[in-house]
Amino acid sequence: MPERNVEARALQPDARARAKSVSRPQRNTRPPVGVGVLNEHLGYFMRRAQVWIFNDFIRTLSEIGIRPAQYSVLVVIGENPGLSQSDLARTLGIERARLVHMLDLLQRRGLTERQPAPGARRSHALFLTREGQKMLKRAKVLAAEHEAHLTERLGAANRKLMLDLMREVWQGRN
Amino acid sequence: MPERNVEARALQPDARARAKSVSRPQRNTRPPVGVGVLNEHLGYFMRRAQVWIFNDFIRTLSEIGIRPAQYSVLVVIGENPGLSQSDLARTLGIERARLVHMLDLLQRRGLTERQPAPGARRSHALFLTREGQKMLKRAKVLAAEHEAHLTERLGAANRKLMLDLMREVWQGRN
C-alpha cells in the first residue's frame, strides 16, 4: 500500500488546514483535475475508500503495531481455536504463502502458536497464546475506536448502509 | 495484492462448481468458520470487495495488460493533457515514487510521454501518445465490460447505491 503516506498526510485535518493557510498561487489558480470516467467506476472509489480506512486503522492501532490483516487473523483464530491454516487462509482469502509468513511473525511476537493437529500429519491447529488473547482484547478496543472514526467521517446511517450492502454481497464469498 | 490468486480461483463459478463436486468428507462435516467482530468492520468488507473487483478488472483487461492503477493514470492524463506529475499524484493519491515508476513503464510501452513544462524547470507535462489514446479507448470498452460484471454480481440498484454513497464520501478527498 505505497499510497499510504500521501493519503494519510492529505487527509489529516491539521495537514489540510496547514495546506490552506500556505500561499500557493500557482496551485490555486489551476482548475481542479477531473477524473473523467473514473467517476463511474465503483472499483476506483472502493480502492480510495479502502486505502483511507486501512490508513486510519493502522494509525489507530499503531501503539500495539497490529495491521489490518494481522487483526483479522487474530480475530478468526480467537473465534475458532484449533483452526487449521488452510481453513484460515480460505476464510480470509489470504494466499497460503503470505499467511505462513504472517503466522511466523505473530508467533515470534508470542501471540499465536501452532500445534500438531491430531490425525492430520501435515496440518497445524492454530491457537492464541495468553499474550495473544490479551493483545486481541486491546486490539478490539482500538478497532472500535477506528470504527468510530468511520462513523464520524461517513455519518452513522451511511456507515451502516454501506456495511449492510457490503455484507450482503460479500459475506461468505470466499 | 498477494491474495489475488486465492480470491480469483475461489470466486470463479466453474472453480466453485468443481469444489462442490469433489468429495471432501473432512471439510464438509466442519461447521463454517465464523469471522466474529470482523462482521462489524466496514474495512474488512471493503478490502474483500476491493480485491474481488480488482481481480475482475485485471482479468477483463488482461488482453491489453492494463492494471487498475495504470488505467486510472491513463484516464486522468487523457482527461487533462499537459498535467504535471505532482497534480496527477495528488489527484489519484499515488505516492510519487510509485507514480514515477508507473510512468516509466507506460512510457516504455509507448503510451505516455513527458514533455518539459514551460516555465517550470523541474516539472513535466504529461501526455498520451497516439498509441496511448488508442489504448485508452480500448481500455474504456473493456472497463465498461468489467463494470457490467459488477452489475451482474451486485444488481444494478445496489451497484448504483454503493457508487453514489462512495462518491459522495470520497470524491475530492485526496
CSV table of N, CA and C in Angstrom, one decimal, chain B residues 65-172:
chain,number,residue,atom,x,y,z
B,65,GLY,N,-3.3,-6.0,-21.0
B,65,GLY,CA,-2.3,-5.8,-19.9
B,65,GLY,C,-2.3,-4.5,-19.2
B,66,ILE,N,-3.5,-4.0,-19.0
B,66,ILE,CA,-3.6,-2.7,-18.2
B,66,ILE,C,-4.2,-3.0,-16.9
B,67,ARG,N,-3.5,-2.6,-15.8
B,67,ARG,CA,-4.0,-2.8,-14.5
B,67,ARG,C,-4.7,-1.6,-13.9
B,68,PRO,N,-5.4,-1.8,-12.8
B,68,PRO,CA,-6.3,-0.7,-12.3
B,68,PRO,C,-5.6,0.6,-12.2
B,69,ALA,N,-4.4,0.7,-11.5
B,69,ALA,CA,-3.8,2.0,-11.3
B,69,ALA,C,-3.3,2.6,-12.6
B,70,GLN,N,-2.8,1.7,-13.6
B,70,GLN,CA,-2.4,2.2,-14.9
B,70,GLN,C,-3.6,2.8,-15.6
B,71,TYR,N,-4.7,2.1,-15.5
B,71,TYR,CA,-5.9,2.6,-16.2
B,71,TYR,C,-6.3,4.0,-15.6
B,72,SER,N,-6.2,4.2,-14.3
B,72,SER,CA,-6.6,5.5,-13.7
B,72,SER,C,-5.6,6.6,-14.2
B,73,VAL,N,-4.4,6.2,-14.3
B,73,VAL,CA,-3.4,7.2,-14.8
B,73,VAL,C,-3.7,7.6,-16.2
B,74,LEU,N,-3.9,6.6,-17.1
B,74,LEU,CA,-4.2,6.9,-18.5
B,74,LEU,C,-5.5,7.8,-18.6
B,75,VAL,N,-6.5,7.4,-17.8
B,75,VAL,CA,-7.8,8.2,-17.9
B,75,VAL,C,-7.5,9.7,-17.5
B,76,VAL,N,-6.8,9.9,-16.4
B,76,VAL,CA,-6.6,11.2,-15.9
B,76,VAL,C,-5.7,12.0,-16.8
B,77,ILE,N,-4.7,11.4,-17.4
B,77,ILE,CA,-3.9,12.2,-18.4
B,77,ILE,C,-4.7,12.5,-19.6
B,78,GLY,N,-5.5,11.5,-20.1
B,78,GLY,CA,-6.3,11.7,-21.2
B,78,GLY,C,-7.3,12.8,-21.0
B,79,GLU,N,-7.7,12.9,-19.8
B,79,GLU,CA,-8.7,14.0,-19.4
B,79,GLU,C,-8.1,15.3,-19.3
B,80,ASN,N,-6.8,15.3,-18.9
B,80,ASN,CA,-6.1,16.6,-18.6
B,80,ASN,C,-4.7,16.6,-19.3
B,81,PRO,N,-4.7,16.8,-20.6
B,81,PRO,CA,-3.4,16.7,-21.3
B,81,PRO,C,-2.5,17.8,-20.8
B,82,GLY,N,-1.2,17.5,-20.5
B,82,GLY,CA,-0.3,18.5,-20.1
B,82,GLY,C,-0.2,18.6,-18.5
B,83,LEU,N,-1.0,17.8,-17.9
B,83,LEU,CA,-1.0,17.7,-16.4
B,83,LEU,C,0.4,17.4,-15.9
B,84,SER,N,0.7,18.0,-14.7
B,84,SER,CA,2.0,17.7,-14.1
B,84,SER,C,2.0,16.4,-13.3
B,85,GLN,N,3.2,15.9,-13.1
B,85,GLN,CA,3.3,14.6,-12.3
B,85,GLN,C,2.7,14.8,-10.9
B,86,SER,N,3.0,16.0,-10.3
B,86,SER,CA,2.6,16.2,-8.9
B,86,SER,C,1.1,16.3,-8.8
B,87,ASP,N,0.5,17.0,-9.8
B,87,ASP,CA,-1.0,17.1,-9.8
B,87,ASP,C,-1.7,15.7,-10.0
B,88,LEU,N,-1.0,14.9,-10.9
B,88,LEU,CA,-1.5,13.6,-11.1
B,88,LEU,C,-1.4,12.7,-9.8
B,89,ALA,N,-0.3,12.8,-9.2
B,89,ALA,CA,-0.1,12.1,-7.9
B,89,ALA,C,-1.1,12.5,-6.9
B,90,ARG,N,-1.3,13.8,-6.8
B,90,ARG,CA,-2.2,14.3,-5.8
B,90,ARG,C,-3.7,13.9,-6.1
B,91,THR,N,-4.0,14.0,-7.4
B,91,THR,CA,-5.4,13.6,-7.7
B,91,THR,C,-5.7,12.2,-7.4
B,92,LEU,N,-4.8,11.3,-7.7
B,92,LEU,CA,-5.1,9.9,-7.6
B,92,LEU,C,-4.6,9.3,-6.2
B,93,GLY,N,-3.9,10.1,-5.4
B,93,GLY,CA,-3.5,9.6,-4.1
B,93,GLY,C,-2.4,8.6,-4.3
B,94,ILE,N,-1.6,8.7,-5.3
B,94,ILE,CA,-0.5,7.7,-5.6
B,94,ILE,C,0.8,8.4,-5.1
B,95,GLU,N,1.6,7.6,-4.4
B,95,GLU,CA,2.9,8.1,-3.9
B,95,GLU,C,3.8,8.4,-5.1
B,96,ARG,N,4.5,9.5,-4.9
B,96,ARG,CA,5.3,10.0,-6.0
B,96,ARG,C,6.3,8.9,-6.7
B,97,ALA,N,7.0,8.2,-5.8
B,97,ALA,CA,8.0,7.2,-6.3
B,97,ALA,C,7.2,6.1,-7.2
B,98,ARG,N,6.1,5.7,-6.7
B,98,ARG,CA,5.4,4.7,-7.4
B,98,ARG,C,4.8,5.2,-8.7
B,99,LEU,N,4.4,6.5,-8.7
B,99,LEU,CA,3.9,7.1,-10.0
B,99,LEU,C,5.0,7.2,-11.0
B,100,VAL,N,6.2,7.6,-10.6
B,100,VAL,CA,7.3,7.7,-11.5
B,100,VAL,C,7.6,6.4,-12.1
B,101,HIS,N,7.6,5.4,-11.3
B,101,HIS,CA,7.9,4.0,-11.8
B,101,HIS,C,6.8,3.6,-12.8
B,102,MET,N,5.6,3.9,-12.5
B,102,MET,CA,4.4,3.6,-13.4
B,102,MET,C,4.5,4.3,-14.7
B,103,LEU,N,4.9,5.6,-14.6
B,103,LEU,CA,5.0,6.4,-15.9
B,103,LEU,C,6.2,5.9,-16.7
B,104,ASP,N,7.3,5.5,-16.1
B,104,ASP,CA,8.4,4.9,-16.8
B,104,ASP,C,7.9,3.8,-17.7
B,105,LEU,N,7.1,2.9,-17.0
B,105,LEU,CA,6.6,1.7,-17.6
B,105,LEU,C,5.7,2.0,-18.8
B,106,LEU,N,4.8,3.0,-18.6
B,106,LEU,CA,3.8,3.3,-19.6
B,106,LEU,C,4.5,4.0,-20.8
B,107,GLN,N,5.6,4.7,-20.5
B,107,GLN,CA,6.4,5.4,-21.5
B,107,GLN,C,7.1,4.4,-22.3
B,108,ARG,N,7.7,3.4,-21.7
B,108,ARG,CA,8.4,2.3,-22.4
B,108,ARG,C,7.5,1.6,-23.3
B,109,ARG,N,6.2,1.5,-22.9
B,109,ARG,CA,5.2,0.8,-23.8
B,109,ARG,C,4.7,1.8,-24.9
B,110,GLY,N,5.2,3.0,-24.9
B,110,GLY,CA,4.8,4.0,-25.9
B,110,GLY,C,3.4,4.6,-25.7
B,111,LEU,N,2.9,4.6,-24.5
B,111,LEU,CA,1.6,5.0,-24.3
B,111,LEU,C,1.5,6.5,-23.7
B,112,THR,N,2.5,6.9,-23.0
B,112,THR,CA,2.5,8.2,-22.4
B,112,THR,C,3.8,8.9,-22.8
B,113,GLU,N,3.9,10.2,-22.7
B,113,GLU,CA,5.2,10.9,-22.8
B,113,GLU,C,5.2,12.1,-21.8
B,114,ARG,N,6.4,12.4,-21.4
B,114,ARG,CA,6.7,13.6,-20.6
B,114,ARG,C,7.3,14.6,-21.5
B,115,GLN,N,6.8,15.9,-21.4
B,115,GLN,CA,7.4,17.0,-22.0
B,115,GLN,C,7.8,18.0,-21.0
B,116,PRO,N,8.9,18.7,-21.3
B,116,PRO,CA,9.3,19.8,-20.3
B,116,PRO,C,8.1,20.8,-20.2
B,117,ALA,N,7.8,21.1,-19.0
B,117,ALA,CA,6.7,22.1,-18.8
B,117,ALA,C,7.3,23.5,-18.9
B,118,PRO,N,6.7,24.3,-19.7
B,118,PRO,CA,7.3,25.7,-20.0
B,118,PRO,C,7.2,26.5,-18.7
B,119,GLY,N,8.3,27.1,-18.3
B,119,GLY,CA,8.4,27.9,-17.1
B,119,GLY,C,8.6,27.2,-15.8
B,120,ALA,N,8.6,25.9,-15.8
B,120,ALA,CA,8.7,25.2,-14.5
B,120,ALA,C,9.9,24.2,-14.8
B,121,ARG,N,11.0,24.5,-14.3
B,121,ARG,CA,12.2,23.8,-14.7
B,121,ARG,C,12.2,22.3,-14.3
B,122,ARG,N,11.7,22.0,-13.1
B,122,ARG,CA,11.8,20.6,-12.6
B,122,ARG,C,10.5,19.8,-12.8
B,123,SER,N,9.6,20.4,-13.6
B,123,SER,CA,8.3,19.8,-13.8
B,123,SER,C,8.1,19.2,-15.2
B,124,HIS,N,7.3,18.2,-15.3
B,124,HIS,CA,7.0,17.6,-16.6
B,124,HIS,C,5.5,17.7,-16.9
B,125,ALA,N,5.2,17.9,-18.2
B,125,ALA,CA,3.8,17.9,-18.6
B,125,ALA,C,3.6,16.5,-19.2
B,126,LEU,N,2.5,15.9,-18.8
B,126,LEU,CA,2.2,14.5,-19.3
B,126,LEU,C,1.2,14.5,-20.4
B,127,PHE,N,1.4,13.7,-21.4
B,127,PHE,CA,0.5,13.5,-22.5
B,127,PHE,C,0.4,12.0,-22.8
B,128,LEU,N,-0.8,11.7,-23.4
B,128,LEU,CA,-0.9,10.4,-24.1
B,128,LEU,C,-0.3,10.5,-25.5
B,129,THR,N,0.4,9.4,-25.9
B,129,THR,CA,0.8,9.4,-27.3
B,129,THR,C,-0.5,9.0,-28.1
B,130,ARG,N,-0.3,9.0,-29.4
B,130,ARG,CA,-1.5,8.5,-30.3
B,130,ARG,C,-1.8,7.0,-29.9
B,131,GLU,N,-0.7,6.3,-29.7
B,131,GLU,CA,-0.9,4.9,-29.3
B,131,GLU,C,-1.6,4.8,-28.0
B,132,GLY,N,-1.3,5.7,-27.1
B,132,GLY,CA,-1.9,5.7,-25.7
B,132,GLY,C,-3.4,6.1,-25.8
B,133,GLN,N,-3.7,6.9,-26.7
B,133,GLN,CA,-5.1,7.3,-26.9
B,133,GLN,C,-5.9,6.1,-27.4
B,134,LYS,N,-5.3,5.4,-28.4
B,134,LYS,CA,-6.0,4.2,-28.9
B,134,LYS,C,-6.2,3.1,-27.8
B,135,MET,N,-5.1,3.0,-27.0
B,135,MET,CA,-5.1,2.0,-25.9
B,135,MET,C,-6.2,2.4,-24.9
B,136,LEU,N,-6.3,3.7,-24.6
B,136,LEU,CA,-7.3,4.1,-23.6
B,136,LEU,C,-8.7,3.9,-24.1
B,137,LYS,N,-8.9,4.1,-25.4
B,137,LYS,CA,-10.2,3.9,-25.9
B,137,LYS,C,-10.6,2.4,-25.8
B,138,ARG,N,-9.7,1.5,-26.1
B,138,ARG,CA,-9.9,0.1,-25.9
B,138,ARG,C,-10.1,-0.3,-24.4
B,139,ALA,N,-9.3,0.3,-23.6
B,139,ALA,CA,-9.4,0.0,-22.2
B,139,ALA,C,-10.7,0.5,-21.6
B,140,LYS,N,-11.3,1.6,-22.1
B,140,LYS,CA,-12.6,2.0,-21.6
B,140,LYS,C,-13.7,1.1,-22.0
B,141,VAL,N,-13.6,0.5,-23.2
B,141,VAL,CA,-14.6,-0.5,-23.6
B,141,VAL,C,-14.5,-1.7,-22.7
B,142,LEU,N,-13.3,-2.2,-22.4
B,142,LEU,CA,-13.2,-3.4,-21.5
B,142,LEU,C,-13.5,-3.0,-20.1
B,143,ALA,N,-13.2,-1.8,-19.6
B,143,ALA,CA,-13.6,-1.4,-18.3
B,143,ALA,C,-15.1,-1.3,-18.1
B,144,ALA,N,-15.8,-1.0,-19.2
B,144,ALA,CA,-17.2,-1.0,-19.1
B,144,ALA,C,-17.8,-2.4,-19.0
B,145,GLU,N,-17.1,-3.4,-19.7
B,145,GLU,CA,-17.4,-4.8,-19.5
B,145,GLU,C,-17.3,-5.2,-18.1
B,146,HIS,N,-16.1,-4.8,-17.5
B,146,HIS,CA,-15.9,-5.1,-16.1
B,146,HIS,C,-17.0,-4.6,-15.2
B,147,GLU,N,-17.4,-3.3,-15.5
B,147,GLU,CA,-18.4,-2.7,-14.7
B,147,GLU,C,-19.7,-3.5,-14.8
B,148,ALA,N,-20.0,-4.1,-16.0
B,148,ALA,CA,-21.2,-4.9,-16.2
B,148,ALA,C,-21.1,-6.2,-15.4
B,149,HIS,N,-19.9,-6.7,-15.2
B,149,HIS,CA,-19.8,-7.8,-14.3
B,149,HIS,C,-20.2,-7.5,-12.9
B,150,LEU,N,-19.8,-6.3,-12.5
B,150,LEU,CA,-20.2,-5.8,-11.1
B,150,LEU,C,-21.7,-5.7,-11.0
B,151,THR,N,-22.4,-5.2,-12.1
B,151,THR,CA,-23.8,-5.1,-12.1
B,151,THR,C,-24.4,-6.4,-11.9
B,152,GLU,N,-23.9,-7.4,-12.6
B,152,GLU,CA,-24.4,-8.8,-12.5
B,152,GLU,C,-24.2,-9.3,-11.1
B,153,ARG,N,-23.1,-9.0,-10.5
B,153,ARG,CA,-22.8,-9.6,-9.2
B,153,ARG,C,-23.6,-8.9,-8.1
B,154,LEU,N,-23.8,-7.5,-8.2
B,154,LEU,CA,-24.4,-6.8,-7.1
B,154,LEU,C,-25.9,-6.5,-7.4
B,155,GLY,N,-26.3,-6.5,-8.6
B,155,GLY,CA,-27.6,-6.0,-9.0
B,155,GLY,C,-27.4,-4.5,-9.3
B,156,ALA,N,-28.1,-4.0,-10.3
B,156,ALA,CA,-27.9,-2.7,-10.8
B,156,ALA,C,-28.2,-1.6,-9.7
B,157,ALA,N,-29.3,-1.9,-9.0
B,157,ALA,CA,-29.7,-0.9,-7.9
B,157,ALA,C,-28.6,-0.8,-6.8
B,158,ASN,N,-28.1,-1.9,-6.4
B,158,ASN,CA,-27.1,-2.0,-5.3
B,158,ASN,C,-25.8,-1.3,-5.8
B,159,ARG,N,-25.4,-1.6,-7.1
B,159,ARG,CA,-24.2,-1.1,-7.6
B,159,ARG,C,-24.3,0.5,-7.6
B,160,LYS,N,-25.4,0.9,-8.1
B,160,LYS,CA,-25.6,2.4,-8.2
B,160,LYS,C,-25.6,3.0,-6.8
B,161,LEU,N,-26.3,2.4,-5.8
B,161,LEU,CA,-26.4,2.9,-4.5
B,161,LEU,C,-25.0,3.0,-3.9
B,162,MET,N,-24.2,1.9,-4.0
B,162,MET,CA,-22.9,1.9,-3.5
B,162,MET,C,-22.0,3.0,-4.1
B,163,LEU,N,-22.1,3.1,-5.4
B,163,LEU,CA,-21.3,4.1,-6.1
B,163,LEU,C,-21.7,5.5,-5.7
B,164,ASP,N,-22.9,5.8,-5.5
B,164,ASP,CA,-23.4,7.1,-5.1
B,164,ASP,C,-22.9,7.4,-3.7
B,165,LEU,N,-23.0,6.4,-2.8
B,165,LEU,CA,-22.5,6.6,-1.4
B,165,LEU,C,-21.1,6.9,-1.4
B,166,MET,N,-20.3,6.1,-2.1
B,166,MET,CA,-18.9,6.2,-2.0
B,166,MET,C,-18.4,7.5,-2.7
B,167,ARG,N,-19.1,7.8,-3.8
B,167,ARG,CA,-18.7,9.1,-4.5
B,167,ARG,C,-18.9,10.3,-3.6
B,168,GLU,N,-20.0,10.2,-2.9
B,168,GLU,CA,-20.4,11.3,-2.0
B,168,GLU,C,-19.4,11.5,-0.9
B,169,VAL,N,-18.9,10.4,-0.4
B,169,VAL,CA,-18.0,10.4,0.7
B,169,VAL,C,-16.5,10.7,0.3
B,170,TRP,N,-16.1,10.0,-0.8
B,170,TRP,CA,-14.7,10.1,-1.1
B,170,TRP,C,-14.3,11.0,-2.2
B,171,GLN,N,-15.3,11.5,-3.0
B,171,GLN,CA,-14.9,12.4,-4.1
B,171,GLN,C,-14.2,13.6,-3.6
B,172,GLY,N,-13.1,13.9,-4.3
B,172,GLY,CA,-12.4,15.1,-4.0
B,172,GLY,C,-11.7,15.1,-2.6
